[in-house]
Amino acid sequence: MEELEERVELTGYDFPPFYRWFLSRLGGSVGALHPLLRGFTAAEVLAAYHSGSVNVARSQFLIGRKPDPLMPLDVYYDLAHPLRDDALVMNAVMEGALRLGPVRPSANSSRRAS
């Protein structure tokens, strides 16, 4: 938790009270919620920062990763936008996720060339 505190200080913001509560209860182990929240432990978040794979604006802070094989998501707080005892939560497709390429009209498209 101490290293997370040091990282958030670099943003110029503080953790929302809810996130402090979450870390105090589930930051080390998410127990039975592991299949859903395994990427949200303090160790997983710190590993992402140590690997250099977190590239966010200064006011944003990675709080977890959803390593879904189809659409892996990074989950961030936008600490510049507090909401009650929490902050605005944002999702973004994880860096290095499977890219399917651009969407193109199919040959069977209803549009006809003029």
Tab-separated table of N, CA and C in Angstrom:
chain	number	residue	atom	x	y	z
A	1	MET	N	0.835	-1.192	0.000
A	1	MET	CA	0.000	0.000	0.000
A	1	MET	C	0.880	1.257	0.000
A	2	GLU	N	1.999	1.192	0.686
A	2	GLU	CA	2.869	2.364	0.779
A	2	GLU	C	3.380	2.799	-0.598
A	3	GLU	N	3.751	1.812	-1.424
A	3	GLU	CA	4.244	2.148	-2.759
A	3	GLU	C	3.130	2.737	-3.630
A	4	LEU	N	1.904	2.252	-3.465
A	4	LEU	CA	0.769	2.852	-4.184
A	4	LEU	C	0.573	4.293	-3.745
A	5	GLU	N	0.716	4.551	-2.450
A	5	GLU	CA	0.595	5.918	-1.923
A	5	GLU	C	1.628	6.838	-2.573
A	6	GLU	N	2.861	6.343	-2.707
A	6	GLU	CA	3.915	7.145	-3.325
A	6	GLU	C	3.586	7.430	-4.788
A	7	ARG	N	3.041	6.436	-5.485
A	7	ARG	CA	2.687	6.626	-6.893
A	7	ARG	C	1.566	7.648	-7.054
A	8	VAL	N	0.562	7.579	-6.195
A	8	VAL	CA	-0.552	8.514	-6.334
A	8	VAL	C	-0.112	9.937	-5.983
A	9	GLU	N	0.856	10.084	-5.110
A	9	GLU	CA	1.362	11.420	-4.785
A	9	GLU	C	1.939	12.104	-6.022
A	10	LEU	N	2.491	11.330	-6.946
A	10	LEU	CA	3.039	11.892	-8.183
A	10	LEU	C	1.959	12.536	-9.043
A	11	THR	N	0.712	12.125	-8.855
A	11	THR	CA	-0.380	12.694	-9.646
A	11	THR	C	-0.805	14.065	-9.119
A	12	GLY	N	-0.454	14.354	-7.860
A	12	GLY	CA	-0.909	15.609	-7.251
A	12	GLY	C	-2.291	15.473	-6.621
A	13	TYR	N	-2.818	14.267	-6.586
A	13	TYR	CA	-4.132	13.993	-6.009
A	13	TYR	C	-3.983	12.961	-4.907
A	14	ASP	N	-5.073	12.675	-4.239
A	14	ASP	CA	-5.079	11.653	-3.197
A	14	ASP	C	-6.076	10.575	-3.586
A	15	PHE	N	-5.902	9.378	-3.013
A	15	PHE	CA	-6.872	8.315	-3.256
A	15	PHE	C	-8.222	8.694	-2.669
A	16	PRO	N	-9.302	8.373	-3.361
A	16	PRO	CA	-10.633	8.554	-2.784
A	16	PRO	C	-10.811	7.637	-1.568
A	17	PRO	N	-11.630	8.029	-0.597
A	17	PRO	CA	-11.873	7.190	0.579
A	17	PRO	C	-12.317	5.761	0.227
A	18	PHE	N	-13.148	5.603	-0.809
A	18	PHE	CA	-13.595	4.258	-1.163
A	18	PHE	C	-12.421	3.375	-1.580
A	19	TYR	N	-11.493	3.920	-2.365
A	19	TYR	CA	-10.356	3.110	-2.818
A	19	TYR	C	-9.473	2.734	-1.631
A	20	ARG	N	-9.303	3.631	-0.682
A	20	ARG	CA	-8.549	3.295	0.532
A	20	ARG	C	-9.220	2.123	1.255
A	21	TRP	N	-10.546	2.179	1.349
A	21	TRP	CA	-11.283	1.081	1.980
A	21	TRP	C	-11.066	-0.219	1.200
A	22	PHE	N	-11.205	-0.150	-0.124
A	22	PHE	CA	-11.023	-1.328	-0.977
A	22	PHE	C	-9.645	-1.942	-0.760
A	23	LEU	N	-8.601	-1.095	-0.755
A	23	LEU	CA	-7.246	-1.609	-0.567
A	23	LEU	C	-7.062	-2.223	0.816
A	24	SER	N	-7.682	-1.627	1.828
A	24	SER	CA	-7.532	-2.163	3.181
A	24	SER	C	-8.215	-3.520	3.328
A	25	ARG	N	-9.271	-3.756	2.560
A	25	ARG	CA	-10.009	-5.021	2.662
A	25	ARG	C	-9.571	-6.049	1.623
A	26	LEU	N	-9.349	-5.605	0.391
A	26	LEU	CA	-9.118	-6.534	-0.707
A	26	LEU	C	-7.816	-6.285	-1.470
A	27	GLY	N	-7.021	-5.345	-1.035
A	27	GLY	CA	-5.803	-4.995	-1.765
A	27	GLY	C	-4.770	-6.101	-1.824
A	28	GLY	N	-4.756	-6.976	-0.809
A	28	GLY	CA	-3.793	-8.062	-0.795
A	28	GLY	C	-4.327	-9.324	-1.435
A	29	SER	N	-5.597	-9.599	-1.203
A	29	SER	CA	-6.225	-10.801	-1.737
A	29	SER	C	-7.711	-10.533	-1.932
A	30	VAL	N	-8.227	-10.910	-3.070
A	30	VAL	CA	-9.646	-10.697	-3.339
A	30	VAL	C	-10.472	-11.936	-3.048
A	31	GLY	N	-9.825	-12.959	-2.469
A	31	GLY	CA	-10.526	-14.146	-2.006
A	31	GLY	C	-11.389	-14.805	-3.068
A	32	ALA	N	-12.656	-15.052	-2.719
A	32	ALA	CA	-13.589	-15.740	-3.615
A	32	ALA	C	-13.896	-14.918	-4.862
A	33	LEU	N	-13.595	-13.623	-4.833
A	33	LEU	CA	-13.833	-12.766	-6.000
A	33	LEU	C	-12.672	-12.820	-6.995
A	34	HIS	N	-11.701	-13.692	-6.770
A	34	HIS	CA	-10.509	-13.771	-7.612
A	34	HIS	C	-10.808	-13.856	-9.103
A	35	PRO	N	-11.753	-14.683	-9.554
A	35	PRO	CA	-12.003	-14.736	-11.000
A	35	PRO	C	-12.407	-13.377	-11.593
A	36	LEU	N	-13.071	-12.557	-10.826
A	36	LEU	CA	-13.532	-11.254	-11.326
A	36	LEU	C	-12.538	-10.134	-11.069
A	37	LEU	N	-11.842	-10.184	-9.932
A	37	LEU	CA	-11.029	-9.047	-9.499
A	37	LEU	C	-9.544	-9.343	-9.386
A	38	ARG	N	-9.068	-10.418	-10.000
A	38	ARG	CA	-7.661	-10.787	-9.822
A	38	ARG	C	-6.695	-9.692	-10.268
A	39	GLY	N	-7.066	-8.879	-11.215
A	39	GLY	CA	-6.198	-7.802	-11.689
A	39	GLY	C	-6.308	-6.525	-10.885
A	40	PHE	N	-7.044	-6.555	-9.771
A	40	PHE	CA	-7.274	-5.346	-8.984
A	40	PHE	C	-6.531	-5.338	-7.653
A	41	THR	N	-5.672	-6.320	-7.413
A	41	THR	CA	-4.901	-6.325	-6.169
A	41	THR	C	-3.791	-5.285	-6.263
A	42	ALA	N	-3.304	-4.857	-5.111
A	42	ALA	CA	-2.205	-3.888	-5.086
A	42	ALA	C	-0.994	-4.440	-5.834
A	43	ALA	N	-0.703	-5.732	-5.664
A	43	ALA	CA	0.449	-6.343	-6.335
A	43	ALA	C	0.303	-6.291	-7.855
A	44	GLU	N	-0.895	-6.567	-8.371
A	44	GLU	CA	-1.119	-6.531	-9.826
A	44	GLU	C	-0.977	-5.111	-10.377
A	45	VAL	N	-1.515	-4.142	-9.653
A	45	VAL	CA	-1.426	-2.744	-10.088
A	45	VAL	C	0.034	-2.299	-10.095
A	46	LEU	N	0.769	-2.614	-9.022
A	46	LEU	CA	2.181	-2.242	-8.964
A	46	LEU	C	2.990	-2.938	-10.050
A	47	ALA	N	2.682	-4.201	-10.335
A	47	ALA	CA	3.387	-4.922	-11.402
A	47	ALA	C	3.184	-4.234	-12.752
A	48	ALA	N	1.982	-3.739	-12.987
A	48	ALA	CA	1.712	-3.029	-14.247
A	48	ALA	C	2.537	-1.746	-14.330
A	49	TYR	N	2.607	-1.002	-13.231
A	49	TYR	CA	3.424	0.218	-13.228
A	49	TYR	C	4.902	-0.117	-13.396
A	50	HIS	N	5.392	-1.158	-12.718
A	50	HIS	CA	6.802	-1.546	-12.822
A	50	HIS	C	7.167	-2.009	-14.227
A	51	SER	N	6.225	-2.624	-14.922
A	51	SER	CA	6.504	-3.118	-16.273
A	51	SER	C	6.546	-1.998	-17.307
A	52	GLY	N	6.088	-0.821	-16.911
A	52	GLY	CA	6.068	0.309	-17.849
A	52	GLY	C	4.891	0.267	-18.806
A	53	SER	N	3.917	-0.594	-18.537
A	53	SER	CA	2.783	-0.742	-19.459
A	53	SER	C	1.624	0.201	-19.143
A	54	VAL	N	1.812	1.097	-18.187
A	54	VAL	CA	0.760	2.056	-17.830
A	54	VAL	C	1.130	3.408	-18.434
A	55	ASN	N	0.281	3.893	-19.322
A	55	ASN	CA	0.535	5.163	-19.990
A	55	ASN	C	-0.744	5.990	-19.906
A	56	VAL	N	-0.833	6.816	-18.866
A	56	VAL	CA	-2.057	7.574	-18.617
A	56	VAL	C	-1.731	9.030	-18.333
A	57	ALA	N	-2.762	9.865	-18.373
A	57	ALA	CA	-2.599	11.271	-18.025
A	57	ALA	C	-2.241	11.398	-16.547
A	58	ARG	N	-1.686	12.511	-16.170
A	58	ARG	CA	-1.228	12.713	-14.791
A	58	ARG	C	-2.331	12.522	-13.759
A	59	SER	N	-3.547	12.918	-14.072
A	59	SER	CA	-4.645	12.821	-13.101
A	59	SER	C	-5.277	11.434	-13.057
A	60	GLN	N	-4.815	10.522	-13.900
A	60	GLN	CA	-5.392	9.172	-13.953
A	60	GLN	C	-4.511	8.186	-13.203
A	61	PHE	N	-5.150	7.166	-12.635
A	61	PHE	CA	-4.409	6.165	-11.871
A	61	PHE	C	-5.004	4.793	-12.145
A	62	LEU	N	-4.157	3.865	-12.594
A	62	LEU	CA	-4.606	2.499	-12.852
A	62	LEU	C	-5.051	1.861	-11.542
A	63	ILE	N	-6.264	1.297	-11.531
A	63	ILE	CA	-6.730	0.602	-10.324
A	63	ILE	C	-6.917	-0.896	-10.566
A	64	GLY	N	-6.814	-1.331	-11.817
A	64	GLY	CA	-6.944	-2.754	-12.077
A	64	GLY	C	-6.942	-3.075	-13.553
A	65	ARG	N	-6.855	-4.375	-13.804
A	65	ARG	CA	-6.889	-4.870	-15.175
A	65	ARG	C	-7.838	-6.044	-15.245
A	66	LYS	N	-8.641	-6.066	-16.304
A	66	LYS	CA	-9.538	-7.186	-16.573
A	66	LYS	C	-8.936	-7.954	-17.741
A	67	PRO	N	-8.237	-9.061	-17.470
A	67	PRO	CA	-7.532	-9.773	-18.538
A	67	PRO	C	-8.430	-10.703	-19.346
A	68	ASP	N	-9.522	-10.190	-19.830
A	68	ASP	CA	-10.441	-10.975	-20.644
A	68	ASP	C	-9.774	-11.303	-21.981
A	69	PRO	N	-9.858	-12.539	-22.466
A	69	PRO	CA	-9.199	-12.895	-23.724
A	69	PRO	C	-9.770	-12.170	-24.946
A	70	LEU	N	-11.032	-11.795	-24.889
A	70	LEU	CA	-11.654	-11.116	-26.020
A	70	LEU	C	-11.441	-9.609	-25.989
A	71	MET	N	-11.634	-9.006	-24.814
A	71	MET	CA	-11.454	-7.570	-24.695
A	71	MET	C	-10.829	-7.233	-23.344
A	72	PRO	N	-9.513	-7.339	-23.251
A	72	PRO	CA	-8.849	-7.002	-21.997
A	72	PRO	C	-8.922	-5.494	-21.744
A	73	LEU	N	-9.292	-5.120	-20.537
A	73	LEU	CA	-9.471	-3.709	-20.212
A	73	LEU	C	-8.582	-3.275	-19.055
A	74	ASP	N	-8.046	-2.065	-19.161
A	74	ASP	CA	-7.436	-1.383	-18.031
A	74	ASP	C	-8.526	-0.536	-17.408
A	75	VAL	N	-8.527	-0.453	-16.085
A	75	VAL	CA	-9.519	0.336	-15.363
A	75	VAL	C	-8.772	1.409	-14.582
A	76	TYR	N	-9.171	2.659	-14.797
A	76	TYR	CA	-8.487	3.802	-14.210
A	76	TYR	C	-9.443	4.656	-13.390
A	77	TYR	N	-8.868	5.334	-12.423
A	77	TYR	CA	-9.555	6.447	-11.774
A	77	TYR	C	-9.138	7.717	-12.495
A	78	ASP	N	-10.060	8.645	-12.665
A	78	ASP	CA	-9.705	10.004	-13.044
A	78	ASP	C	-9.808	10.807	-11.752
A	79	LEU	N	-8.681	10.982	-11.093
A	79	LEU	CA	-8.650	11.600	-9.768
A	79	LEU	C	-9.017	13.082	-9.798
A	80	ALA	N	-9.028	13.686	-10.977
A	80	ALA	CA	-9.421	15.090	-11.097
A	80	ALA	C	-10.935	15.248	-11.025
A	81	HIS	N	-11.662	14.129	-11.051
A	81	HIS	CA	-13.126	14.160	-11.015
A	81	HIS	C	-13.654	13.297	-9.872
A	82	PRO	N	-13.554	13.803	-8.642
A	82	PRO	CA	-14.077	13.034	-7.510
A	82	PRO	C	-15.603	12.948	-7.548
A	83	LEU	N	-16.123	11.832	-7.060
A	83	LEU	CA	-17.564	11.600	-6.975
A	83	LEU	C	-17.871	11.017	-5.605
A	84	ARG	N	-18.507	11.775	-4.748
A	84	ARG	CA	-18.784	11.358	-3.370
A	84	ARG	C	-17.498	10.889	-2.727
A	85	ASP	N	-17.431	9.628	-2.286
A	85	ASP	CA	-16.219	9.087	-1.673
A	85	ASP	C	-15.385	8.286	-2.655
A	86	ASP	N	-15.613	8.487	-3.951
A	86	ASP	CA	-14.942	7.732	-4.990
A	86	ASP	C	-14.433	8.709	-6.040
A	87	ALA	N	-14.125	8.224	-7.231
A	87	ALA	CA	-13.712	9.067	-8.352
A	87	ALA	C	-14.286	8.462	-9.628
A	88	LEU	N	-14.268	9.248	-10.683
A	88	LEU	CA	-14.732	8.778	-11.981
A	88	LEU	C	-13.894	7.585	-12.410
A	89	VAL	N	-14.548	6.506	-12.848
A	89	VAL	CA	-13.866	5.290	-13.297
A	89	VAL	C	-13.938	5.230	-14.811
A	90	MET	N	-12.793	4.922	-15.425
A	90	MET	CA	-12.706	4.851	-16.878
A	90	MET	C	-12.132	3.499	-17.280
A	91	ASN	N	-12.533	3.005	-18.437
A	91	ASN	CA	-11.998	1.768	-19.005
A	91	ASN	C	-11.308	2.085	-20.320
A	92	ALA	N	-10.260	1.343	-20.615
A	92	ALA	CA	-9.587	1.462	-21.900
A	92	ALA	C	-9.082	0.087	-22.297
A	93	VAL	N	-9.083	-0.221	-23.584
A	93	VAL	CA	-8.560	-1.496	-24.057
A	93	VAL	C	-7.080	-1.544	-23.708
A	94	MET	N	-6.654	-2.664	-23.130
A	94	MET	CA	-5.268	-2.811	-22.684
A	94	MET	C	-4.302	-2.691	-23.846
A	95	GLU	N	-3.173	-2.081	-23.567
A	95	GLU	CA	-2.079	-1.974	-24.524
A	95	GLU	C	-1.677	-3.385	-24.957
A	96	GLY	N	-1.488	-3.598	-26.239
A	96	GLY	CA	-1.065	-4.904	-26.729
A	96	GLY	C	-2.204	-5.898	-26.894
A	97	ALA	N	-3.437	-5.444	-26.734
A	97	ALA	CA	-4.576	-6.354	-26.899
A	97	ALA	C	-4.695	-6.759	-28.367
A	98	LEU	N	-5.374	-7.856	-28.588
A	98	LEU	CA	-5.593	-8.351	-29.947
A	98	LEU	C	-6.245	-7.273	-30.794
A	99	ARG	N	-5.671	-6.986	-31.928
A	99	ARG	CA	-6.231	-6.005	-32.858
A	99	ARG	C	-6.804	-6.756	-34.056
A	100	LEU	N	-8.036	-6.489	-34.371
A	100	LEU	CA	-8.690	-7.191	-35.473
A	100	LEU	C	-8.582	-6.442	-36.793
A	101	GLY	N	-8.041	-5.248	-36.768
A	101	GLY	CA	-7.879	-4.478	-37.983
A	101	GLY	C	-9.084	-3.592	-38.245
A	102	PRO	N	-8.990	-2.747	-39.250
A	102	PRO	CA	-10.080	-1.812	-39.538
A	102	PRO	C	-11.326	-2.520	-40.054
A	103	VAL	N	-12.455	-1.930	-39.813
A	103	VAL	CA	-13.724	-2.459	-40.322
A	103	VAL	C	-13.888	-1.979	-41.754
A	104	ARG	N	-14.166	-2.916	-42.638
A	104	ARG	CA	-14.351	-2.569	-44.056
A	104	ARG	C	-15.705	-3.075	-44.515
A	105	PRO	N	-16.320	-2.393	-45.469
A	105	PRO	CA	-17.599	-2.904	-45.989
A	105	PRO	C	-17.384	-4.252	-46.666
A	106	SER	N	-18.328	-5.120	-46.504
A	106	SER	CA	-18.196	-6.446	-47.141
A	106	SER	C	-18.585	-6.363	-48.619
A	107	ALA	N	-18.218	-7.398	-49.351
A	107	ALA	CA	-18.545	-7.463	-50.780
A	107	ALA	C	-20.057	-7.572	-50.976
A	108	ASN	N	-20.744	-8.029	-49.948
A	108	ASN	CA	-22.194	-8.199	-50.032
A	108	ASN	C	-22.950	-6.981	-49.518
A	109	SER	N	-22.252	-5.867	-49.439
A	109	SER	CA	-22.863	-4.665	-48.896
A	109	SER	C	-24.050	-4.228	-49.762
A	110	SER	N	-25.013	-3.605	-49.129
A	110	SER	CA	-26.204	-3.157	-49.866
A	110	SER	C	-25.891	-1.901	-50.694
A	111	ARG	N	-24.731	-1.273	-50.477
A	111	ARG	CA	-24.366	-0.095	-51.274
A	111	ARG	C	-23.905	-0.552	-52.657
A	112	ARG	N	-24.344	0.133	-53.660
A	112	ARG	CA	-23.909	-0.197	-55.018
A	112	ARG	C	-23.139	0.959	-55.592
A	113	ALA	N	-22.128	0.622	-56.354
A	113	ALA	CA	-21.340	1.658	-57.001
A	113	ALA	C	-22.177	2.321	-58.081
A	114	SER	N	-22.026	3.626	-58.209
A	114	SER	CA	-22.793	4.334	-59.244
A	114	SER	C	-21.982	4.552	-60.461
